[in-house]
Amino acid sequence: MVSCKDNVKSKKPEAGNFALAIHGGSGNIDKMNLSDSEKLEYQHVLDSALHVGYAILQTGGTSMMAVEKVIKVLENSPLFNAGKGSVLCNDGSIEMDAAIMDGKTLDAGAVAGVRRIKNPISAAKMIMSKSKYVFLYGTGAEDFVVENGMKLVDPEYFFTKKRKEQLEKAIKEEKDEMILDHDGKTETEGKYGTVGCVALDQAGNLAAGTSTGGLMNKKFHRIGDSPLIGSGTYAENDVCAVSCTGRGEDFIKNVIAYDIASRMKYGHLSLEDAVAQSIQIKLREEKGRGGCIAIDAYGNIVFNFTTSGMFRGSVDKKGNFYTGIGR
Ligand code: ASP
């Protein structure tokens, strides 16, 4: 019997190759009016995260380890909408979501609506490796990590002045962080600041992870695409690893991360074409906004977004470091 994966395996991946890509959210970056020094701050954190990932992969560490540690760097920075610096819900609280997936085994772990876990990506990894479940939410997820030795933090840790002010503004103007005129052109403000990482390790294993505070001013314990395997996060060896960012509802309805993998697996497309079709055709047709990072078994990396920018970066085996913000 011919495996579906044979379609994407015509050329053998180079042994010992590795690469990694990250994002820090997509959106209307132009309108954020970032000063040069602010841009440098973003670039500095992206660069630090890439160096952490590079050191792990270069010394033979796993893609899963790289994804977790890299995302922790981004969660610990107040600049991004994940971990510290997450956006606020309508009631003034912070609820975070995250997921991680191992392309080798198709094992995955996810959390949603957690309020006291410093690094939600580590909680997702713990659920994957230490429970029989894939997805835990709220206080149940917090109880689970505590039972397994993780310490919780005071919810105050996650709050920043900037996010409090953004919520006040959003409530006053009755909008979430990014409201779109559905002609697809007019983004009135803001950006999505979710973080994500995809990696290929020297053993040829792919992994993906995504972490977020979700959408500013969200209500009713809304959960986005980030922790949903197949929507915002997906990894499968010999196919690809994907992490998305944008308006979660668009990514959930279009199952974007798995849509990309399917186009490669069943449609025999290259990573670049699969991502372009999912993001620039499918997502755009549905007026969806956002983007993704993706990597394949050969270490090819693709960034693609329908917004005016995406905080992003990558590094390869040769030590080529890249960071970008706008188009
Ligand atoms: N995709 C995330 C969500 O909808 C938001 C983001 O990417 O910033 O929860």
mmCIF file of C-alpha atoms and ligand atoms in Angstrom:
data_model
loop_
_atom_site.group_PDB
_atom_site.id
_atom_site.type_symbol
_atom_site.label_atom_id
_atom_site.label_comp_id
_atom_site.label_asym_id
_atom_site.label_seq_id
_atom_site.Cartn_x
_atom_site.Cartn_y
_atom_site.Cartn_z
ATOM 1 C CA MET A 1 0.000 0.000 0.000
ATOM 2 C CA VAL A 2 1.304 3.454 -0.821
ATOM 3 C CA SER A 3 1.448 5.779 2.180
ATOM 4 C CA CYS A 4 -0.027 9.254 1.732
ATOM 5 C CA LYS A 5 3.313 10.573 2.924
ATOM 6 C CA ASP A 6 5.098 9.036 -0.057
ATOM 7 C CA ASN A 7 3.692 11.879 -2.089
ATOM 8 C CA VAL A 8 5.866 14.375 -0.310
ATOM 9 C CA LYS A 9 8.927 12.183 0.000
ATOM 10 C CA SER A 10 10.307 12.156 -3.523
ATOM 11 C CA LYS A 11 13.669 13.558 -2.392
ATOM 12 C CA LYS A 12 15.253 12.311 0.847
ATOM 13 C CA PRO A 13 15.768 15.046 3.476
ATOM 14 C CA GLU A 14 19.399 15.788 4.266
ATOM 15 C CA ALA A 15 20.530 13.959 7.422
ATOM 16 C CA GLY A 16 21.439 16.249 10.303
ATOM 17 C CA ASN A 17 19.685 19.261 8.808
ATOM 18 C CA PHE A 18 17.771 21.544 11.160
ATOM 19 C CA ALA A 19 15.900 24.843 11.075
ATOM 20 C CA LEU A 20 13.439 26.846 13.113
ATOM 21 C CA ALA A 21 10.968 29.688 12.559
ATOM 22 C CA ILE A 22 9.031 31.916 14.954
ATOM 23 C CA HIS A 23 6.261 34.494 14.871
ATOM 24 C CA GLY A 24 5.146 37.126 17.320
ATOM 25 C CA GLY A 25 1.752 37.804 15.772
ATOM 26 C CA SER A 26 0.464 39.331 12.583
ATOM 27 C CA GLY A 27 -1.575 42.452 12.030
ATOM 28 C CA ASN A 28 -1.619 46.016 11.004
ATOM 29 C CA ILE A 29 1.955 46.564 12.067
ATOM 30 C CA ASP A 30 2.258 49.813 10.055
ATOM 31 C CA LYS A 31 -0.436 51.480 12.111
ATOM 32 C CA MET A 32 1.260 50.557 15.358
ATOM 33 C CA ASN A 33 3.574 53.468 14.635
ATOM 34 C CA LEU A 34 6.536 51.720 16.169
ATOM 35 C CA SER A 35 9.515 53.948 16.760
ATOM 36 C CA ASP A 36 12.925 52.722 15.666
ATOM 37 C CA SER A 37 13.831 51.874 19.244
ATOM 38 C CA GLU A 38 10.589 49.905 19.698
ATOM 39 C CA LYS A 39 11.280 47.982 16.511
ATOM 40 C CA LEU A 40 14.719 47.185 17.872
ATOM 41 C CA GLU A 41 13.173 45.918 21.112
ATOM 42 C CA TYR A 42 10.946 43.521 19.179
ATOM 43 C CA GLN A 43 13.846 42.416 17.024
ATOM 44 C CA HIS A 44 16.008 41.879 20.075
ATOM 45 C CA VAL A 45 13.495 39.504 21.715
ATOM 46 C CA LEU A 46 12.890 37.645 18.433
ATOM 47 C CA ASP A 47 16.635 37.295 18.021
ATOM 48 C CA SER A 48 17.128 36.026 21.591
ATOM 49 C CA ALA A 49 14.409 33.429 21.040
ATOM 50 C CA LEU A 50 16.062 32.297 17.796
ATOM 51 C CA HIS A 51 19.422 31.929 19.520
ATOM 52 C CA VAL A 52 17.858 29.743 22.211
ATOM 53 C CA GLY A 53 16.339 27.509 19.525
ATOM 54 C CA TYR A 54 19.524 27.399 17.475
ATOM 55 C CA ALA A 55 21.631 26.329 20.476
ATOM 56 C CA ILE A 56 19.225 23.466 21.227
ATOM 57 C CA LEU A 57 18.987 22.185 17.658
ATOM 58 C CA GLN A 58 22.670 22.582 16.888
ATOM 59 C CA THR A 59 23.621 20.416 19.843
ATOM 60 C CA GLY A 60 21.198 17.681 18.810
ATOM 61 C CA GLY A 61 18.226 18.692 20.973
ATOM 62 C CA THR A 62 14.728 17.794 19.853
ATOM 63 C CA SER A 63 12.376 20.026 17.912
ATOM 64 C CA MET A 64 9.867 19.648 20.785
ATOM 65 C CA MET A 65 12.402 20.993 23.255
ATOM 66 C CA ALA A 66 13.315 23.851 20.934
ATOM 67 C CA VAL A 67 9.670 24.823 20.379
ATOM 68 C CA GLU A 68 8.913 24.858 24.108
ATOM 69 C CA LYS A 69 12.005 26.823 25.141
ATOM 70 C CA VAL A 70 11.725 29.339 22.304
ATOM 71 C CA ILE A 71 8.070 30.015 23.074
ATOM 72 C CA LYS A 72 8.933 30.474 26.748
ATOM 73 C CA VAL A 73 11.282 33.331 25.798
ATOM 74 C CA LEU A 74 8.447 35.007 23.895
ATOM 75 C CA GLU A 75 5.886 34.328 26.663
ATOM 76 C CA ASN A 76 8.228 35.895 29.218
ATOM 77 C CA SER A 77 8.527 39.104 27.172
ATOM 78 C CA PRO A 78 5.801 41.688 27.865
ATOM 79 C CA LEU A 79 5.915 42.765 24.202
ATOM 80 C CA PHE A 80 3.836 39.884 22.891
ATOM 81 C CA ASN A 81 0.292 38.716 23.500
ATOM 82 C CA ALA A 82 1.245 35.506 25.295
ATOM 83 C CA GLY A 83 2.221 34.829 28.899
ATOM 84 C CA LYS A 84 3.264 38.156 30.452
ATOM 85 C CA GLY A 85 1.749 40.968 28.412
ATOM 86 C CA SER A 86 -1.292 38.981 27.285
ATOM 87 C CA VAL A 87 -4.341 40.972 26.260
ATOM 88 C CA LEU A 88 -7.258 41.401 28.646
ATOM 89 C CA CYS A 89 -10.737 39.896 28.486
ATOM 90 C CA ASN A 90 -13.775 42.161 28.679
ATOM 91 C CA ASP A 91 -14.040 41.557 32.458
ATOM 92 C CA GLY A 92 -10.429 42.672 32.992
ATOM 93 C CA SER A 93 -9.025 39.183 33.529
ATOM 94 C CA ILE A 94 -6.387 37.407 31.416
ATOM 95 C CA GLU A 95 -7.106 33.961 29.968
ATOM 96 C CA MET A 96 -4.381 32.224 27.980
ATOM 97 C CA ASP A 97 -4.382 29.359 25.476
ATOM 98 C CA ALA A 98 -1.509 27.254 24.099
ATOM 99 C CA ALA A 99 -0.766 24.045 22.232
ATOM 100 C CA ILE A 100 2.233 21.966 21.240
ATOM 101 C CA MET A 101 2.431 19.051 18.816
ATOM 102 C CA ASP A 102 5.087 16.418 18.171
ATOM 103 C CA GLY A 103 5.264 15.531 14.480
ATOM 104 C CA LYS A 104 7.026 12.252 15.175
ATOM 105 C CA THR A 105 4.262 10.691 17.267
ATOM 106 C CA LEU A 106 1.347 13.032 16.529
ATOM 107 C CA ASP A 107 1.080 13.464 20.292
ATOM 108 C CA ALA A 108 -0.243 16.846 21.324
ATOM 109 C CA GLY A 109 -1.070 18.851 24.426
ATOM 110 C CA ALA A 110 -3.171 21.976 24.847
ATOM 111 C CA VAL A 111 -4.551 24.352 27.473
ATOM 112 C CA ALA A 112 -7.200 27.031 27.300
ATOM 113 C CA GLY A 113 -8.453 29.726 29.643
ATOM 114 C CA VAL A 114 -5.609 29.438 32.136
ATOM 115 C CA ARG A 115 -4.973 32.406 34.422
ATOM 116 C CA ARG A 116 -2.117 31.416 36.703
ATOM 117 C CA ILE A 117 0.316 29.375 34.606
ATOM 118 C CA LYS A 118 3.454 31.412 33.866
ATOM 119 C CA ASN A 119 4.294 29.473 30.703
ATOM 120 C CA PRO A 120 1.179 27.962 29.132
ATOM 121 C CA ILE A 121 3.324 26.237 26.488
ATOM 122 C CA SER A 122 5.022 24.191 29.225
ATOM 123 C CA ALA A 123 1.635 23.263 30.632
ATOM 124 C CA ALA A 124 0.599 22.060 27.160
ATOM 125 C CA LYS A 125 3.770 19.966 26.950
ATOM 126 C CA MET A 126 3.149 18.553 30.429
ATOM 127 C CA ILE A 127 -0.403 17.553 29.488
ATOM 128 C CA MET A 128 0.977 15.835 26.413
ATOM 129 C CA SER A 129 3.645 13.902 28.228
ATOM 130 C CA LYS A 130 2.099 13.276 31.647
ATOM 131 C CA SER A 131 -1.638 12.804 31.099
ATOM 132 C CA LYS A 132 -3.829 10.579 28.995
ATOM 133 C CA TYR A 133 -5.572 13.679 27.660
ATOM 134 C CA VAL A 134 -4.796 16.205 24.952
ATOM 135 C CA PHE A 135 -6.694 19.321 26.019
ATOM 136 C CA LEU A 136 -7.447 20.713 29.500
ATOM 137 C CA TYR A 137 -9.022 24.058 30.328
ATOM 138 C CA GLY A 138 -9.283 26.574 33.156
ATOM 139 C CA THR A 139 -8.752 25.594 36.761
ATOM 140 C CA GLY A 140 -8.694 21.910 35.795
ATOM 141 C CA ALA A 141 -5.568 22.511 33.738
ATOM 142 C CA GLU A 142 -4.076 24.508 36.623
ATOM 143 C CA ASP A 143 -4.827 21.698 39.106
ATOM 144 C CA PHE A 144 -3.194 19.197 36.756
ATOM 145 C CA VAL A 145 0.067 21.102 36.421
ATOM 146 C CA VAL A 146 0.237 21.696 40.168
ATOM 147 C CA GLU A 147 -0.230 17.965 40.793
ATOM 148 C CA ASN A 148 2.709 17.439 38.468
ATOM 149 C CA GLY A 149 5.001 19.840 40.259
ATOM 150 C CA MET A 150 4.526 23.150 38.447
ATOM 151 C CA LYS A 151 4.125 26.285 40.572
ATOM 152 C CA LEU A 152 1.364 28.761 39.774
ATOM 153 C CA VAL A 153 1.916 32.523 39.719
ATOM 154 C CA ASP A 154 -0.251 35.402 40.899
ATOM 155 C CA PRO A 155 -2.495 36.518 38.001
ATOM 156 C CA GLU A 156 -1.098 40.048 38.512
ATOM 157 C CA TYR A 157 2.199 38.825 36.986
ATOM 158 C CA PHE A 158 0.681 38.845 33.488
ATOM 159 C CA PHE A 159 -0.717 42.393 33.524
ATOM 160 C CA THR A 160 0.927 45.357 31.793
ATOM 161 C CA LYS A 161 -0.119 48.995 31.746
ATOM 162 C CA LYS A 162 -0.258 48.970 27.946
ATOM 163 C CA ARG A 163 -2.788 46.128 27.844
ATOM 164 C CA LYS A 164 -4.959 47.732 30.540
ATOM 165 C CA GLU A 165 -5.096 50.923 28.483
ATOM 166 C CA GLN A 166 -5.893 48.960 25.327
ATOM 167 C CA LEU A 167 -8.817 47.277 27.056
ATOM 168 C CA GLU A 168 -10.187 50.608 28.294
ATOM 169 C CA LYS A 169 -10.008 51.921 24.741
ATOM 170 C CA ALA A 170 -11.548 48.789 23.259
ATOM 171 C CA ILE A 171 -14.462 48.899 25.702
ATOM 172 C CA LYS A 172 -15.003 52.612 25.079
ATOM 173 C CA GLU A 173 -14.980 52.112 21.328
ATOM 174 C CA GLU A 174 -16.817 48.774 21.570
ATOM 175 C CA LYS A 175 -14.337 46.780 19.565
ATOM 176 C CA ASP A 176 -11.845 44.010 19.942
ATOM 177 C CA GLU A 177 -8.186 44.625 19.258
ATOM 178 C CA MET A 178 -8.523 44.476 15.547
ATOM 179 C CA ILE A 179 -11.747 45.291 13.817
ATOM 180 C CA LEU A 180 -11.870 44.774 10.116
ATOM 181 C CA ASP A 181 -13.801 46.414 7.461
ATOM 182 C CA HIS A 182 -14.605 43.306 5.525
ATOM 183 C CA ASP A 183 -13.465 44.721 2.240
ATOM 184 C CA GLY A 184 -10.241 43.291 3.624
ATOM 185 C CA LYS A 185 -8.463 46.619 3.312
ATOM 186 C CA THR A 186 -9.311 48.691 6.320
ATOM 187 C CA GLU A 187 -7.845 47.539 9.544
ATOM 188 C CA THR A 188 -8.724 50.161 12.056
ATOM 189 C CA GLU A 189 -6.087 49.334 14.610
ATOM 190 C CA GLY A 190 -3.887 46.936 16.398
ATOM 191 C CA LYS A 191 -2.307 43.613 15.784
ATOM 192 C CA TYR A 192 -2.509 40.041 16.875
ATOM 193 C CA GLY A 193 0.453 39.334 19.129
ATOM 194 C CA THR A 194 0.246 35.597 19.533
ATOM 195 C CA VAL A 195 3.579 33.751 19.484
ATOM 196 C CA GLY A 196 4.506 30.531 17.737
ATOM 197 C CA CYS A 197 7.413 28.334 16.754
ATOM 198 C CA VAL A 198 7.974 25.509 14.274
ATOM 199 C CA ALA A 199 11.128 23.420 14.121
ATOM 200 C CA LEU A 200 12.917 20.579 12.363
ATOM 201 C CA ASP A 201 15.583 18.781 14.399
ATOM 202 C CA GLN A 202 18.628 16.797 13.293
ATOM 203 C CA ALA A 203 16.739 13.521 13.653
ATOM 204 C CA GLY A 204 14.217 14.778 11.090
ATOM 205 C CA ASN A 205 11.414 15.366 13.594
ATOM 206 C CA LEU A 206 9.039 18.286 13.202
ATOM 207 C CA ALA A 207 7.231 20.130 16.011
ATOM 208 C CA ALA A 208 4.918 23.134 16.322
ATOM 209 C CA GLY A 209 3.669 25.265 19.189
ATOM 210 C CA THR A 210 1.508 28.358 19.649
ATOM 211 C CA SER A 211 0.704 30.473 22.731
ATOM 212 C CA THR A 212 -1.671 33.416 23.123
ATOM 213 C CA GLY A 213 -3.769 35.641 25.330
ATOM 214 C CA GLY A 214 -6.391 35.449 22.573
ATOM 215 C CA LEU A 215 -8.331 38.481 21.423
ATOM 216 C CA MET A 216 -8.479 41.712 23.377
ATOM 217 C CA ASN A 217 -11.887 42.331 24.986
ATOM 218 C CA LYS A 218 -13.010 38.727 24.444
ATOM 219 C CA LYS A 219 -16.061 37.542 26.362
ATOM 220 C CA PHE A 220 -17.751 34.349 27.606
ATOM 221 C CA HIS A 221 -14.463 32.397 27.967
ATOM 222 C CA ARG A 222 -13.967 32.567 24.210
ATOM 223 C CA ILE A 223 -11.229 30.225 22.935
ATOM 224 C CA GLY A 224 -9.392 30.874 19.664
ATOM 225 C CA ASP A 225 -7.562 28.693 17.177
ATOM 226 C CA SER A 226 -4.156 28.606 18.875
ATOM 227 C CA PRO A 227 -4.821 25.633 21.209
ATOM 228 C CA LEU A 228 -6.902 23.759 18.646
ATOM 229 C CA ILE A 229 -4.851 21.066 16.953
ATOM 230 C CA GLY A 230 -5.324 21.371 13.204
ATOM 231 C CA SER A 231 -6.602 24.957 13.328
ATOM 232 C CA GLY A 232 -3.810 27.081 14.815
ATOM 233 C CA THR A 233 -1.182 24.413 15.437
ATOM 234 C CA TYR A 234 -0.196 21.221 13.633
ATOM 235 C CA ALA A 235 2.896 19.029 13.064
ATOM 236 C CA GLU A 236 3.396 15.781 11.198
ATOM 237 C CA ASN A 237 6.769 14.312 10.296
ATOM 238 C CA ASP A 238 7.596 14.201 6.585
ATOM 239 C CA VAL A 239 4.819 16.714 5.913
ATOM 240 C CA CYS A 240 5.067 20.024 7.805
ATOM 241 C CA ALA A 241 4.736 21.916 11.078
ATOM 242 C CA VAL A 242 2.534 25.027 11.207
ATOM 243 C CA SER A 243 1.726 27.760 13.737
ATOM 244 C CA CYS A 244 -0.913 30.380 12.918
ATOM 245 C CA THR A 245 -1.839 33.832 14.140
ATOM 246 C CA GLY A 246 -4.790 36.042 13.345
ATOM 247 C CA ARG A 247 -8.493 36.159 14.039
ATOM 248 C CA GLY A 248 -8.959 32.705 15.516
ATOM 249 C CA GLU A 249 -12.506 32.236 14.302
ATOM 250 C CA ASP A 250 -11.297 32.394 10.680
ATOM 251 C CA PHE A 251 -8.610 29.797 11.342
ATOM 252 C CA ILE A 252 -10.963 27.467 13.199
ATOM 253 C CA LYS A 253 -13.616 27.506 10.467
ATOM 254 C CA ASN A 254 -11.039 26.838 7.770
ATOM 255 C CA VAL A 255 -8.936 24.379 9.839
ATOM 256 C CA ILE A 256 -5.961 26.215 8.394
ATOM 257 C CA ALA A 257 -2.970 24.383 9.909
ATOM 258 C CA TYR A 258 -4.267 20.986 8.844
ATOM 259 C CA ASP A 259 -5.493 22.401 5.549
ATOM 260 C CA ILE A 260 -1.874 23.266 4.728
ATOM 261 C CA ALA A 261 -0.667 19.774 5.706
ATOM 262 C CA SER A 262 -3.445 18.151 3.653
ATOM 263 C CA ARG A 263 -2.567 20.103 0.533
ATOM 264 C CA MET A 264 0.958 18.697 0.840
ATOM 265 C CA LYS A 265 -0.004 15.193 1.861
ATOM 266 C CA TYR A 266 -2.890 14.516 -0.490
ATOM 267 C CA GLY A 267 -2.472 17.280 -3.058
ATOM 268 C CA HIS A 268 1.276 16.791 -3.497
ATOM 269 C CA LEU A 269 1.951 20.532 -3.192
ATOM 270 C CA SER A 270 5.201 22.049 -2.009
ATOM 271 C CA LEU A 271 5.167 23.812 1.365
ATOM 272 C CA GLU A 272 5.233 27.192 -0.327
ATOM 273 C CA ASP A 273 2.285 26.446 -2.613
ATOM 274 C CA ALA A 274 0.263 24.757 0.135
ATOM 275 C CA VAL A 275 0.657 27.735 2.460
ATOM 276 C CA ALA A 276 -0.061 30.222 -0.336
ATOM 277 C CA GLN A 277 -3.275 28.427 -1.262
ATOM 278 C CA SER A 278 -4.478 28.147 2.331
ATOM 279 C CA ILE A 279 -3.617 31.697 3.388
ATOM 280 C CA GLN A 280 -3.781 33.795 0.220
ATOM 281 C CA ILE A 281 -6.701 32.014 -1.442
ATOM 282 C CA LYS A 282 -8.792 30.100 1.076
ATOM 283 C CA LEU A 283 -8.390 32.382 4.095
ATOM 284 C CA ARG A 284 -8.557 35.544 2.004
ATOM 285 C CA GLU A 285 -11.717 34.386 0.195
ATOM 286 C CA GLU A 286 -13.327 33.976 3.607
ATOM 287 C CA LYS A 287 -12.167 37.497 4.549
ATOM 288 C CA GLY A 288 -9.883 35.894 7.101
ATOM 289 C CA ARG A 289 -7.038 37.889 8.523
ATOM 290 C CA GLY A 290 -3.730 36.658 9.824
ATOM 291 C CA GLY A 291 -0.914 34.413 8.760
ATOM 292 C CA CYS A 292 1.296 31.512 9.633
ATOM 293 C CA ILE A 293 4.807 30.145 9.797
ATOM 294 C CA ALA A 294 5.511 26.691 8.412
ATOM 295 C CA ILE A 295 8.432 24.335 7.925
ATOM 296 C CA ASP A 296 8.782 21.070 6.010
ATOM 297 C CA ALA A 297 10.963 17.974 6.328
ATOM 298 C CA TYR A 298 13.704 19.614 4.231
ATOM 299 C CA GLY A 299 13.924 22.634 6.508
ATOM 300 C CA ASN A 300 12.188 24.921 4.003
ATOM 301 C CA ILE A 301 10.519 27.781 5.857
ATOM 302 C CA VAL A 302 7.533 29.826 4.729
ATOM 303 C CA PHE A 303 6.036 32.987 6.223
ATOM 304 C CA ASN A 304 2.715 34.091 4.797
ATOM 305 C CA PHE A 305 0.091 36.608 5.964
ATOM 306 C CA THR A 306 -2.869 38.595 4.695
ATOM 307 C CA THR A 307 -2.149 41.453 7.079
ATOM 308 C CA SER A 308 0.352 44.246 6.523
ATOM 309 C CA GLY A 309 2.945 42.608 8.713
ATOM 310 C CA MET A 310 3.976 39.808 11.004
ATOM 311 C CA PHE A 311 6.674 39.725 13.657
ATOM 312 C CA ARG A 312 8.796 36.815 12.537
ATOM 313 C CA GLY A 313 12.201 35.202 12.374
ATOM 314 C CA SER A 314 14.091 32.098 11.387
ATOM 315 C CA VAL A 315 17.423 30.365 11.653
ATOM 316 C CA ASP A 316 18.929 27.467 9.719
ATOM 317 C CA LYS A 317 21.720 24.961 10.148
ATOM 318 C CA LYS A 318 24.265 27.319 8.594
ATOM 319 C CA GLY A 319 23.514 29.882 11.286
ATOM 320 C CA ASN A 320 21.660 32.293 8.990
ATOM 321 C CA PHE A 321 19.535 34.378 11.351
ATOM 322 C CA TYR A 322 16.637 36.427 9.970
ATOM 323 C CA THR A 323 14.067 38.693 11.623
ATOM 324 C CA GLY A 324 11.312 40.710 9.961
ATOM 325 C CA ILE A 325 8.334 42.863 10.923
ATOM 326 C CA GLY A 326 6.602 44.437 7.915
ATOM 327 C CA ARG A 327 6.164 43.046 4.417
HETATM 328 N N1 ASP B 1 -5.228 33.555 16.918
HETATM 329 C C1 ASP B 1 -5.370 34.134 18.234
HETATM 330 C C2 ASP B 1 -6.783 33.957 18.693
HETATM 331 O O1 ASP B 1 -7.688 34.130 17.905
HETATM 332 C C3 ASP B 1 -5.045 35.586 18.275
HETATM 333 C C4 ASP B 1 -3.709 35.969 17.702
HETATM 334 O O2 ASP B 1 -3.210 35.309 16.803
HETATM 335 O O3 ASP B 1 -3.146 36.956 18.169
HETATM 336 O O4 ASP B 1 -6.991 33.712 19.865
#
